[in-house]
Amino acid sequence: DVKVTQSSRYLVKRTGEKVFLECVQDMDHENMFWYRQDPGLGLRLIYFSYDVKMKEKGDIPEGYSVSREKKERFSLILESASTNQTSMYLCASSWGANTGELFFGEGSRLTVL
Amino acid sequence: RKEVEQDPGPFNVPEGATVAFNCTYSNSASQSFFWYRQDCRKEPKLLMSVYSSGNEDGRFTAQLNRASQYISLLIRDSKLSDSATYLCVVNMGSYQKVTFGTGTKLQVIP
């Protein structure tokens, strides 16, 4: 089975803190994604990566950055957390191109106070 | 207009009932379509792909109507374990163009 592991299930941070969310997949997938999920808004793509050291902006990249130094690991960074970044963050991975079959991690629920 | 629209529900149905959800999409160039299932406080998981000819997986049937730009999911003989949110997903053919609907909540009642 594909396993996508997110390092933290629940985090509470203060405004202005730097936040790291880490994601590791064990299936040698080329593609990795970071989404956030908010009630009534669905899943929105923050960033994605189709190869090591490659990254592309999604729909809502502002306030976020990412890092992919190894194929299996994709990190989401909030340089200075704000209250409007309180959300559920979901990492996903997939094979190849043009696929809608995404494998998700269990999610990281971030609260910014 | 949203790219992908779903009725949020909730749909409350008794066990054994048949229930259908629709999902409309705005871009006629959309290439592939999927239904995902998301249990409460869990991650989304692929339920089934949706093919042009329609496809069935046990009690679940998915259909695509390109002319009217909607996809549907039919669940027959509903089980309590079917209670979840069902997400419609439309792919325009590239990584950043996978669009999720906001989901339809189904509650199957004993």
mmCIF file with all atom_site columns, C-alpha atoms in Angstrom:
data_model
loop_
_atom_site.group_PDB
_atom_site.id
_atom_site.type_symbol
_atom_site.label_atom_id
_atom_site.label_alt_id
_atom_site.label_comp_id
_atom_site.label_asym_id
_atom_site.label_entity_id
_atom_site.label_seq_id
_atom_site.pdbx_PDB_ins_code
_atom_site.Cartn_x
_atom_site.Cartn_y
_atom_site.Cartn_z
_atom_site.occupancy
_atom_site.B_iso_or_equiv
_atom_site.pdbx_formal_charge
_atom_site.auth_seq_id
_atom_site.auth_comp_id
_atom_site.auth_asym_id
_atom_site.auth_atom_id
_atom_site.pdbx_PDB_model_num
ATOM 1   C CA . ASP A 1 1   ? 0.000   0.000  0.000   1.00 0.00 ? 1   ASP A CA 1
ATOM 2   C CA . VAL A 1 2   ? 1.056   3.542  -0.695  1.00 0.00 ? 2   VAL A CA 1
ATOM 3   C CA . LYS A 1 3   ? 1.985   5.340  2.464   1.00 0.00 ? 3   LYS A CA 1
ATOM 4   C CA . VAL A 1 4   ? 2.059   9.116  2.727   1.00 0.00 ? 4   VAL A CA 1
ATOM 5   C CA . THR A 1 5   ? 3.101   10.244 6.161   1.00 0.00 ? 5   THR A CA 1
ATOM 6   C CA . GLN A 1 6   ? 2.727   13.733 7.551   1.00 0.00 ? 6   GLN A CA 1
ATOM 7   C CA . SER A 1 7   ? 4.944   14.513 10.500  1.00 0.00 ? 7   SER A CA 1
ATOM 8   C CA . SER A 1 8   ? 2.437   16.287 12.715  1.00 0.00 ? 8   SER A CA 1
ATOM 9   C CA . ARG A 1 9   ? -1.282  15.638 13.053  1.00 0.00 ? 9   ARG A CA 1
ATOM 10  C CA . TYR A 1 10  ? -2.001  18.657 15.239  1.00 0.00 ? 10  TYR A CA 1
ATOM 11  C CA . LEU A 1 11  ? -0.027  21.851 15.718  1.00 0.00 ? 11  LEU A CA 1
ATOM 12  C CA . VAL A 1 12  ? -0.724  25.050 17.597  1.00 0.00 ? 12  VAL A CA 1
ATOM 13  C CA . LYS A 1 13  ? 1.473   28.019 16.743  1.00 0.00 ? 13  LYS A CA 1
ATOM 14  C CA . ARG A 1 14  ? 1.501   31.720 17.450  1.00 0.00 ? 14  ARG A CA 1
ATOM 15  C CA . THR A 1 15  ? 1.239   34.491 14.895  1.00 0.00 ? 15  THR A CA 1
ATOM 16  C CA . GLY A 1 16  ? 4.628   35.221 13.375  1.00 0.00 ? 16  GLY A CA 1
ATOM 17  C CA . GLU A 1 17  ? 6.161   31.840 14.122  1.00 0.00 ? 17  GLU A CA 1
ATOM 18  C CA . LYS A 1 18  ? 7.840   29.809 11.407  1.00 0.00 ? 18  LYS A CA 1
ATOM 19  C CA . VAL A 1 19  ? 6.093   26.521 10.763  1.00 0.00 ? 19  VAL A CA 1
ATOM 20  C CA . PHE A 1 20  ? 7.411   23.411 9.024   1.00 0.00 ? 20  PHE A CA 1
ATOM 21  C CA . LEU A 1 21  ? 5.099   20.695 7.811   1.00 0.00 ? 21  LEU A CA 1
ATOM 22  C CA . GLU A 1 22  ? 6.822   17.597 6.512   1.00 0.00 ? 22  GLU A CA 1
ATOM 23  C CA . CYS A 1 23  ? 5.530   14.877 4.242   1.00 0.00 ? 23  CYS A CA 1
ATOM 24  C CA . VAL A 1 24  ? 7.163   11.606 3.243   1.00 0.00 ? 24  VAL A CA 1
ATOM 25  C CA . GLN A 1 25  ? 5.941   9.068  0.695   1.00 0.00 ? 25  GLN A CA 1
ATOM 26  C CA . ASP A 1 26  ? 7.283   5.576  0.269   1.00 0.00 ? 26  ASP A CA 1
ATOM 27  C CA . MET A 1 27  ? 6.206   4.704  -3.278  1.00 0.00 ? 27  MET A CA 1
ATOM 28  C CA . ASP A 1 28  ? 8.795   6.533  -5.354  1.00 0.00 ? 28  ASP A CA 1
ATOM 29  C CA . HIS A 1 29  ? 6.153   8.910  -6.729  1.00 0.00 ? 29  HIS A CA 1
ATOM 30  C CA . GLU A 1 30  ? 7.381   11.713 -8.934  1.00 0.00 ? 30  GLU A CA 1
ATOM 31  C CA . ASN A 1 31  ? 4.688   14.158 -7.942  1.00 0.00 ? 31  ASN A CA 1
ATOM 32  C CA . MET A 1 32  ? 3.939   15.617 -4.557  1.00 0.00 ? 32  MET A CA 1
ATOM 33  C CA . PHE A 1 33  ? 1.376   18.210 -3.555  1.00 0.00 ? 33  PHE A CA 1
ATOM 34  C CA . TRP A 1 34  ? 0.347   20.400 -0.677  1.00 0.00 ? 34  TRP A CA 1
ATOM 35  C CA . TYR A 1 35  ? -3.316  21.319 -0.280  1.00 0.00 ? 35  TYR A CA 1
ATOM 36  C CA . ARG A 1 36  ? -5.272  23.095 2.361   1.00 0.00 ? 36  ARG A CA 1
ATOM 37  C CA . GLN A 1 37  ? -8.855  22.197 3.122   1.00 0.00 ? 37  GLN A CA 1
ATOM 38  C CA . ASP A 1 38  ? -11.326 24.660 4.603   1.00 0.00 ? 38  ASP A CA 1
ATOM 39  C CA . PRO A 1 39  ? -15.078 24.268 5.157   1.00 0.00 ? 39  PRO A CA 1
ATOM 40  C CA . GLY A 1 40  ? -17.050 25.409 2.137   1.00 0.00 ? 40  GLY A CA 1
ATOM 41  C CA . LEU A 1 41  ? -13.919 25.943 0.065   1.00 0.00 ? 41  LEU A CA 1
ATOM 42  C CA . GLY A 1 42  ? -12.821 22.388 -0.556  1.00 0.00 ? 42  GLY A CA 1
ATOM 43  C CA . LEU A 1 43  ? -9.237  21.457 -1.245  1.00 0.00 ? 43  LEU A CA 1
ATOM 44  C CA . ARG A 1 44  ? -7.048  24.189 -2.689  1.00 0.00 ? 44  ARG A CA 1
ATOM 45  C CA . LEU A 1 45  ? -3.613  23.567 -4.136  1.00 0.00 ? 45  LEU A CA 1
ATOM 46  C CA . ILE A 1 46  ? -0.790  25.514 -2.517  1.00 0.00 ? 46  ILE A CA 1
ATOM 47  C CA . TYR A 1 47  ? 2.276   24.085 -4.275  1.00 0.00 ? 47  TYR A CA 1
ATOM 48  C CA . PHE A 1 48  ? 3.257   20.990 -6.132  1.00 0.00 ? 48  PHE A CA 1
ATOM 49  C CA . SER A 1 49  ? 6.468   19.359 -7.250  1.00 0.00 ? 49  SER A CA 1
ATOM 50  C CA . TYR A 1 50  ? 7.029   16.960 -10.129 1.00 0.00 ? 50  TYR A CA 1
ATOM 51  C CA . ASP A 1 51  ? 10.679  16.250 -9.421  1.00 0.00 ? 51  ASP A CA 1
ATOM 52  C CA . VAL A 1 52  ? 13.422  16.788 -6.889  1.00 0.00 ? 52  VAL A CA 1
ATOM 53  C CA . LYS A 1 53  ? 14.205  20.481 -6.428  1.00 0.00 ? 53  LYS A CA 1
ATOM 54  C CA . MET A 1 54  ? 11.350  21.404 -8.776  1.00 0.00 ? 54  MET A CA 1
ATOM 55  C CA . LYS A 1 55  ? 8.324   23.293 -7.527  1.00 0.00 ? 55  LYS A CA 1
ATOM 56  C CA . GLU A 1 56  ? 5.341   25.020 -9.043  1.00 0.00 ? 56  GLU A CA 1
ATOM 57  C CA . LYS A 1 57  ? 2.833   27.399 -7.521  1.00 0.00 ? 57  LYS A CA 1
ATOM 58  C CA . GLY A 1 58  ? -0.710  26.256 -7.149  1.00 0.00 ? 58  GLY A CA 1
ATOM 59  C CA . ASP A 1 59  ? -3.770  28.408 -6.652  1.00 0.00 ? 59  ASP A CA 1
ATOM 60  C CA . ILE A 1 60  ? -2.891  29.918 -3.268  1.00 0.00 ? 60  ILE A CA 1
ATOM 61  C CA . PRO A 1 61  ? 0.904   30.050 -2.798  1.00 0.00 ? 61  PRO A CA 1
ATOM 62  C CA . GLU A 1 62  ? 1.031   33.373 -0.971  1.00 0.00 ? 62  GLU A CA 1
ATOM 63  C CA . GLY A 1 63  ? 2.504   33.059 2.498   1.00 0.00 ? 63  GLY A CA 1
ATOM 64  C CA . TYR A 1 64  ? 3.925   29.600 1.812   1.00 0.00 ? 64  TYR A CA 1
ATOM 65  C CA . SER A 1 65  ? 7.104   28.085 0.449   1.00 0.00 ? 65  SER A CA 1
ATOM 66  C CA . VAL A 1 66  ? 8.154   24.494 -0.194  1.00 0.00 ? 66  VAL A CA 1
ATOM 67  C CA . SER A 1 67  ? 11.244  22.383 -0.344  1.00 0.00 ? 67  SER A CA 1
ATOM 68  C CA . ARG A 1 68  ? 11.905  19.114 -2.105  1.00 0.00 ? 68  ARG A CA 1
ATOM 69  C CA . GLU A 1 69  ? 15.514  18.037 -1.591  1.00 0.00 ? 69  GLU A CA 1
ATOM 70  C CA . LYS A 1 70  ? 14.769  14.328 -1.834  1.00 0.00 ? 70  LYS A CA 1
ATOM 71  C CA . LYS A 1 71  ? 12.241  12.519 -3.953  1.00 0.00 ? 71  LYS A CA 1
ATOM 72  C CA . GLU A 1 72  ? 10.352  11.077 -1.033  1.00 0.00 ? 72  GLU A CA 1
ATOM 73  C CA . ARG A 1 73  ? 10.093  14.256 1.037   1.00 0.00 ? 73  ARG A CA 1
ATOM 74  C CA . PHE A 1 74  ? 8.132   17.451 0.432   1.00 0.00 ? 74  PHE A CA 1
ATOM 75  C CA . SER A 1 75  ? 8.063   20.169 3.062   1.00 0.00 ? 75  SER A CA 1
ATOM 76  C CA . LEU A 1 76  ? 5.682   23.076 3.412   1.00 0.00 ? 76  LEU A CA 1
ATOM 77  C CA . ILE A 1 77  ? 6.982   26.165 5.173   1.00 0.00 ? 77  ILE A CA 1
ATOM 78  C CA . LEU A 1 78  ? 5.027   29.040 6.619   1.00 0.00 ? 78  LEU A CA 1
ATOM 79  C CA . GLU A 1 79  ? 7.644   31.750 7.077   1.00 0.00 ? 79  GLU A CA 1
ATOM 80  C CA . SER A 1 80  ? 5.498   33.846 9.392   1.00 0.00 ? 80  SER A CA 1
ATOM 81  C CA . ALA A 1 81  ? 2.273   32.162 10.392  1.00 0.00 ? 81  ALA A CA 1
ATOM 82  C CA . SER A 1 82  ? -0.926  34.178 10.410  1.00 0.00 ? 82  SER A CA 1
ATOM 83  C CA . THR A 1 83  ? -4.358  33.400 11.802  1.00 0.00 ? 83  THR A CA 1
ATOM 84  C CA . ASN A 1 84  ? -5.825  33.006 8.310   1.00 0.00 ? 84  ASN A CA 1
ATOM 85  C CA . GLN A 1 85  ? -3.489  30.078 7.791   1.00 0.00 ? 85  GLN A CA 1
ATOM 86  C CA . THR A 1 86  ? -5.383  28.073 10.391  1.00 0.00 ? 86  THR A CA 1
ATOM 87  C CA . SER A 1 87  ? -6.503  25.091 8.362   1.00 0.00 ? 87  SER A CA 1
ATOM 88  C CA . MET A 1 88  ? -6.170  21.401 7.590   1.00 0.00 ? 88  MET A CA 1
ATOM 89  C CA . TYR A 1 89  ? -3.089  20.790 5.435   1.00 0.00 ? 89  TYR A CA 1
ATOM 90  C CA . LEU A 1 90  ? -3.031  17.704 3.264   1.00 0.00 ? 90  LEU A CA 1
ATOM 91  C CA . CYS A 1 91  ? -0.020  16.314 1.471   1.00 0.00 ? 91  CYS A CA 1
ATOM 92  C CA . ALA A 1 92  ? -0.512  14.046 -1.524  1.00 0.00 ? 92  ALA A CA 1
ATOM 93  C CA . SER A 1 93  ? 1.583   12.153 -4.028  1.00 0.00 ? 93  SER A CA 1
ATOM 94  C CA . SER A 1 94  ? 0.979   10.554 -7.405  1.00 0.00 ? 94  SER A CA 1
ATOM 95  C CA . TRP A 1 95  ? 2.581   8.750  -10.309 1.00 0.00 ? 95  TRP A CA 1
ATOM 96  C CA . GLY A 1 96  ? 3.276   10.246 -13.701 1.00 0.00 ? 96  GLY A CA 1
ATOM 97  C CA . ALA A 1 97  ? 1.456   13.022 -15.437 1.00 0.00 ? 97  ALA A CA 1
ATOM 98  C CA . ASN A 1 98  ? -2.156  13.984 -15.928 1.00 0.00 ? 98  ASN A CA 1
ATOM 99  C CA . THR A 1 99  ? -3.429  11.947 -13.096 1.00 0.00 ? 99  THR A CA 1
ATOM 100 C CA . GLY A 1 100 ? -6.283  12.600 -10.739 1.00 0.00 ? 100 GLY A CA 1
ATOM 101 C CA . GLU A 1 101 ? -5.365  9.636  -8.586  1.00 0.00 ? 101 GLU A CA 1
ATOM 102 C CA . LEU A 1 102 ? -3.772  11.216 -5.564  1.00 0.00 ? 102 LEU A CA 1
ATOM 103 C CA . PHE A 1 103 ? -2.692  9.450  -2.400  1.00 0.00 ? 103 PHE A CA 1
ATOM 104 C CA . PHE A 1 104 ? -3.128  11.623 0.652   1.00 0.00 ? 104 PHE A CA 1
ATOM 105 C CA . GLY A 1 105 ? -1.539  11.745 4.040   1.00 0.00 ? 105 GLY A CA 1
ATOM 106 C CA . GLU A 1 106 ? -3.721  11.911 7.129   1.00 0.00 ? 106 GLU A CA 1
ATOM 107 C CA . GLY A 1 107 ? -3.480  15.664 7.305   1.00 0.00 ? 107 GLY A CA 1
ATOM 108 C CA . SER A 1 108 ? -1.997  18.222 9.670   1.00 0.00 ? 108 SER A CA 1
ATOM 109 C CA . ARG A 1 109 ? -4.419  20.439 11.499  1.00 0.00 ? 109 ARG A CA 1
ATOM 110 C CA . LEU A 1 110 ? -2.713  23.767 12.167  1.00 0.00 ? 110 LEU A CA 1
ATOM 111 C CA . THR A 1 111 ? -4.119  26.370 14.514  1.00 0.00 ? 111 THR A CA 1
ATOM 112 C CA . VAL A 1 112 ? -2.474  29.783 14.542  1.00 0.00 ? 112 VAL A CA 1
ATOM 113 C CA . LEU A 1 113 ? -3.301  31.887 17.576  1.00 0.00 ? 113 LEU A CA 1
ATOM 114 C CA . ARG B 2 1   ? -19.331 30.136 -11.500 1.00 0.00 ? 1   ARG B CA 1
ATOM 115 C CA . LYS B 2 2   ? -17.248 27.596 -9.602  1.00 0.00 ? 2   LYS B CA 1
ATOM 116 C CA . GLU B 2 3   ? -15.146 25.227 -11.686 1.00 0.00 ? 3   GLU B CA 1
ATOM 117 C CA . VAL B 2 4   ? -16.634 22.213 -9.940  1.00 0.00 ? 4   VAL B CA 1
ATOM 118 C CA . GLU B 2 5   ? -19.936 22.380 -8.087  1.00 0.00 ? 5   GLU B CA 1
ATOM 119 C CA . GLN B 2 6   ? -21.595 19.900 -5.799  1.00 0.00 ? 6   GLN B CA 1
ATOM 120 C CA . ASP B 2 7   ? -24.670 20.006 -3.610  1.00 0.00 ? 7   ASP B CA 1
ATOM 121 C CA . PRO B 2 8   ? -23.196 20.025 -0.085  1.00 0.00 ? 8   PRO B CA 1
ATOM 122 C CA . GLY B 2 9   ? -26.107 18.051 1.351   1.00 0.00 ? 9   GLY B CA 1
ATOM 123 C CA . PRO B 2 10  ? -26.401 16.477 3.798   1.00 0.00 ? 10  PRO B CA 1
ATOM 124 C CA . PHE B 2 11  ? -28.253 13.640 2.172   1.00 0.00 ? 11  PHE B CA 1
ATOM 125 C CA . ASN B 2 12  ? -29.883 11.619 4.936   1.00 0.00 ? 12  ASN B CA 1
ATOM 126 C CA . VAL B 2 13  ? -31.020 8.257  3.617   1.00 0.00 ? 13  VAL B CA 1
ATOM 127 C CA . PRO B 2 14  ? -32.176 5.030  5.262   1.00 0.00 ? 14  PRO B CA 1
ATOM 128 C CA . GLU B 2 15  ? -30.150 1.863  4.996   1.00 0.00 ? 15  GLU B CA 1
ATOM 129 C CA . GLY B 2 16  ? -30.885 0.017  1.784   1.00 0.00 ? 16  GLY B CA 1
ATOM 130 C CA . ALA B 2 17  ? -31.874 3.126  -0.128  1.00 0.00 ? 17  ALA B CA 1
ATOM 131 C CA . THR B 2 18  ? -30.451 4.233  -3.455  1.00 0.00 ? 18  THR B CA 1
ATOM 132 C CA . VAL B 2 19  ? -28.918 7.677  -3.545  1.00 0.00 ? 19  VAL B CA 1
ATOM 133 C CA . ALA B 2 20  ? -27.412 9.712  -6.364  1.00 0.00 ? 20  ALA B CA 1
ATOM 134 C CA . PHE B 2 21  ? -25.115 12.709 -6.379  1.00 0.00 ? 21  PHE B CA 1
ATOM 135 C CA . ASN B 2 22  ? -24.359 15.004 -9.256  1.00 0.00 ? 22  ASN B CA 1
ATOM 136 C CA . CYS B 2 23  ? -21.393 17.207 -9.866  1.00 0.00 ? 23  CYS B CA 1
ATOM 137 C CA . THR B 2 24  ? -21.170 19.873 -12.569 1.00 0.00 ? 24  THR B CA 1
ATOM 138 C CA . TYR B 2 25  ? -17.992 21.252 -14.069 1.00 0.00 ? 25  TYR B CA 1
ATOM 139 C CA . SER B 2 26  ? -17.534 24.454 -16.004 1.00 0.00 ? 26  SER B CA 1
ATOM 140 C CA . ASN B 2 27  ? -14.657 23.733 -18.355 1.00 0.00 ? 27  ASN B CA 1
ATOM 141 C CA . SER B 2 28  ? -15.553 21.650 -21.376 1.00 0.00 ? 28  SER B CA 1
ATOM 142 C CA . ALA B 2 29  ? -11.872 20.831 -21.918 1.00 0.00 ? 29  ALA B CA 1
ATOM 143 C CA . SER B 2 30  ? -11.746 18.779 -18.708 1.00 0.00 ? 30  SER B CA 1
ATOM 144 C CA . GLN B 2 31  ? -10.137 15.452 -19.415 1.00 0.00 ? 31  GLN B CA 1
ATOM 145 C CA . SER B 2 32  ? -10.612 13.065 -16.539 1.00 0.00 ? 32  SER B CA 1
ATOM 146 C CA . PHE B 2 33  ? -12.997 12.676 -13.664 1.00 0.00 ? 33  PHE B CA 1
ATOM 147 C CA . PHE B 2 34  ? -12.996 10.956 -10.304 1.00 0.00 ? 34  PHE B CA 1
ATOM 148 C CA . TRP B 2 35  ? -14.983 10.415 -7.156  1.00 0.00 ? 35  TRP B CA 1
ATOM 149 C CA . TYR B 2 36  ? -13.153 10.479 -3.842  1.00 0.00 ? 36  TYR B CA 1
ATOM 150 C CA . ARG B 2 37  ? -14.518 9.555  -0.454  1.00 0.00 ? 37  ARG B CA 1
ATOM 151 C CA . GLN B 2 38  ? -13.570 11.396 2.720   1.00 0.00 ? 38  GLN B CA 1
ATOM 152 C CA . ASP B 2 39  ? -14.555 10.113 6.121   1.00 0.00 ? 39  ASP B CA 1
ATOM 153 C CA . CYS B 2 40  ? -14.916 12.559 8.995   1.00 0.00 ? 40  CYS B CA 1
ATOM 154 C CA . ARG B 2 41  ? -11.500 13.877 10.078  1.00 0.00 ? 41  ARG B CA 1
ATOM 155 C CA . LYS B 2 42  ? -9.744  11.607 7.599   1.00 0.00 ? 42  LYS B CA 1
ATOM 156 C CA . GLU B 2 43  ? -7.946  12.108 4.318   1.00 0.00 ? 43  GLU B CA 1
ATOM 157 C CA . PRO B 2 44  ? -9.670  11.764 0.936   1.00 0.00 ? 44  PRO B CA 1
ATOM 158 C CA . LYS B 2 45  ? -9.302  8.423  -0.787  1.00 0.00 ? 45  LYS B CA 1
ATOM 159 C CA . LEU B 2 46  ? -10.021 7.535  -4.392  1.00 0.00 ? 46  LEU B CA 1
ATOM 160 C CA . LEU B 2 47  ? -13.362 5.789  -4.722  1.00 0.00 ? 47  LEU B CA 1
ATOM 161 C CA . MET B 2 48  ? -13.486 5.375  -8.471  1.00 0.00 ? 48  MET B CA 1
ATOM 162 C CA . SER B 2 49  ? -12.574 6.926  -11.770 1.00 0.00 ? 49  SER B CA 1
ATOM 163 C CA . VAL B 2 50  ? -15.355 7.995  -14.101 1.00 0.00 ? 50  VAL B CA 1
ATOM 164 C CA . TYR B 2 51  ? -15.166 6.796  -17.679 1.00 0.00 ? 51  TYR B CA 1
ATOM 165 C CA . SER B 2 52  ? -17.059 8.110  -20.671 1.00 0.00 ? 52  SER B CA 1
ATOM 166 C CA . SER B 2 53  ? -18.955 4.866  -21.057 1.00 0.00 ? 53  SER B CA 1
ATOM 167 C CA . GLY B 2 54  ? -19.909 4.772  -17.404 1.00 0.00 ? 54  GLY B CA 1
ATOM 168 C CA . ASN B 2 55  ? -18.503 2.283  -14.941 1.00 0.00 ? 55  ASN B CA 1
ATOM 169 C CA . GLU B 2 56  ? -19.636 0.201  -12.032 1.00 0.00 ? 56  GLU B CA 1
ATOM 170 C CA . ASP B 2 57  ? -17.878 -1.103 -8.965  1.00 0.00 ? 57  ASP B CA 1
ATOM 171 C CA . GLY B 2 58  ? -20.152 -3.237 -6.852  1.00 0.00 ? 58  GLY B CA 1
ATOM 172 C CA . ARG B 2 59  ? -22.916 -1.021 -5.478  1.00 0.00 ? 59  ARG B CA 1
ATOM 173 C CA . PHE B 2 60  ? -21.380 2.106  -6.980  1.00 0.00 ? 60  PHE B CA 1
ATOM 174 C CA . THR B 2 61  ? -22.006 3.406  -10.489 1.00 0.00 ? 61  THR B CA 1
ATOM 175 C CA . ALA B 2 62  ? -20.349 6.460  -11.963 1.00 0.00 ? 62  ALA B CA 1
ATOM 176 C CA . GLN B 2 63  ? -21.416 8.224  -15.134 1.00 0.00 ? 63  GLN B CA 1
ATOM 177 C CA . LEU B 2 64  ? -20.149 11.090 -17.212 1.00 0.00 ? 64  LEU B CA 1
ATOM 178 C CA . ASN B 2 65  ? -22.254 13.370 -19.383 1.00 0.00 ? 65  ASN B CA 1
ATOM 179 C CA . ARG B 2 66  ? -19.898 15.536 -21.406 1.00 0.00 ? 66  ARG B CA 1
ATOM 180 C CA . ALA B 2 67  ? -22.672 17.319 -23.288 1.00 0.00 ? 67  ALA B CA 1
ATOM 181 C CA . SER B 2 68  ? -24.207 18.611 -20.073 1.00 0.00 ? 68  SER B CA 1
ATOM 182 C CA . GLN B 2 69  ? -20.886 18.724 -18.218 1.00 0.00 ? 69  GLN B CA 1
ATOM 183 C CA . TYR B 2 70  ? -21.749 16.696 -15.200 1.00 0.00 ? 70  TYR B CA 1
ATOM 184 C CA . ILE B 2 71  ? -20.736 13.474 -13.535 1.00 0.00 ? 71  ILE B CA 1
ATOM 185 C CA . SER B 2 72  ? -22.848 11.382 -11.238 1.00 0.00 ? 72  SER B CA 1
ATOM 186 C CA . LEU B 2 73  ? -22.390 8.792  -8.537  1.00 0.00 ? 73  LEU B CA 1
ATOM 187 C CA . LEU B 2 74  ? -25.120 6.289  -7.733  1.00 0.00 ? 74  LEU B CA 1
ATOM 188 C CA . ILE B 2 75  ? -24.971 4.207  -4.578  1.00 0.00 ? 75  ILE B CA 1
ATOM 189 C CA . ARG B 2 76  ? -27.362 1.264  -4.351  1.00 0.00 ? 76  ARG B CA 1
ATOM 190 C CA . ASP B 2 77  ? -28.362 -0.577 -1.192  1.00 0.00 ? 77  ASP B CA 1
ATOM 191 C CA . SER B 2 78  ? -26.763 2.043  1.063   1.00 0.00 ? 78  SER B CA 1
ATOM 192 C CA . LYS B 2 79  ? -24.841 0.812  4.101   1.00 0.00 ? 79  LYS B CA 1
ATOM 193 C CA . LEU B 2 80  ? -24.127 2.644  7.332   1.00 0.00 ? 80  LEU B CA 1
ATOM 194 C CA . SER B 2 81  ? -20.457 2.490  6.346   1.00 0.00 ? 81  SER B CA 1
ATOM 195 C CA . ASP B 2 82  ? -21.179 4.561  3.245   1.00 0.00 ? 82  ASP B CA 1
ATOM 196 C CA . SER B 2 83  ? -21.657 7.612  5.477   1.00 0.00 ? 83  SER B CA 1
ATOM 197 C CA . ALA B 2 84  ? -18.963 10.035 4.356   1.00 0.00 ? 84  ALA B CA 1
ATOM 198 C CA . THR B 2 85  ? -18.365 13.082 2.200   1.00 0.00 ? 85  THR B CA 1
ATOM 199 C CA . TYR B 2 86  ? -18.026 12.378 -1.511  1.00 0.00 ? 86  TYR B CA 1
ATOM 200 C CA . LEU B 2 87  ? -15.720 14.657 -3.454  1.00 0.00 ? 87  LEU B CA 1
ATOM 201 C CA . CYS B 2 88  ? -15.966 15.183 -7.173  1.00 0.00 ? 88  CYS B CA 1
ATOM 202 C CA . VAL B 2 89  ? -12.599 15.731 -8.862  1.00 0.00 ? 89  VAL B CA 1
ATOM 203 C CA . VAL B 2 90  ? -11.989 17.077 -12.336 1.00 0.00 ? 90  VAL B CA 1
ATOM 204 C CA . ASN B 2 91  ? -8.626  17.042 -14.068 1.00 0.00 ? 91  ASN B CA 1
ATOM 205 C CA . MET B 2 92  ? -7.825  19.459 -16.858 1.00 0.00 ? 92  MET B CA 1
ATOM 206 C CA . GLY B 2 93  ? -4.793  17.454 -17.801 1.00 0.00 ? 93  GLY B CA 1
ATOM 207 C CA . SER B 2 94  ? -1.988  18.868 -15.700 1.00 0.00 ? 94  SER B CA 1
ATOM 208 C CA . TYR B 2 95  ? -0.904  18.741 -12.087 1.00 0.00 ? 95  TYR B CA 1
ATOM 209 C CA . GLN B 2 96  ? -2.164  22.141 -11.125 1.00 0.00 ? 96  GLN B CA 1
ATOM 210 C CA . LYS B 2 97  ? -5.476  21.668 -12.840 1.00 0.00 ? 97  LYS B CA 1
ATOM 211 C CA . VAL B 2 98  ? -6.886  18.973 -10.618 1.00 0.00 ? 98  VAL B CA 1
ATOM 212 C CA . THR B 2 99  ? -9.930  20.665 -9.100  1.00 0.00 ? 99  THR B CA 1
ATOM 213 C CA . PHE B 2 100 ? -11.850 19.315 -6.157  1.00 0.00 ? 100 PHE B CA 1
ATOM 214 C CA . GLY B 2 101 ? -15.481 19.985 -5.467  1.00 0.00 ? 101 GLY B CA 1
ATOM 215 C CA . THR B 2 102 ? -16.420 20.946 -1.929  1.00 0.00 ? 102 THR B CA 1
ATOM 216 C CA . GLY B 2 103 ? -18.080 17.598 -1.390  1.00 0.00 ? 103 GLY B CA 1
ATOM 217 C CA . THR B 2 104 ? -21.509 16.107 -0.746  1.00 0.00 ? 104 THR B CA 1
ATOM 218 C CA . LYS B 2 105 ? -22.157 14.730 2.700   1.00 0.00 ? 105 LYS B CA 1
ATOM 219 C CA . LEU B 2 106 ? -24.037 11.448 2.952   1.00 0.00 ? 106 LEU B CA 1
ATOM 220 C CA . GLN B 2 107 ? -25.486 10.151 6.188   1.00 0.00 ? 107 GLN B CA 1
ATOM 221 C CA . VAL B 2 108 ? -26.994 6.665  6.068   1.00 0.00 ? 108 VAL B CA 1
ATOM 222 C CA . ILE B 2 109 ? -29.481 6.172  8.880   1.00 0.00 ? 109 ILE B CA 1
ATOM 223 C CA . PRO B 2 110 ? -30.336 2.820  10.512  1.00 0.00 ? 110 PRO B CA 1
#
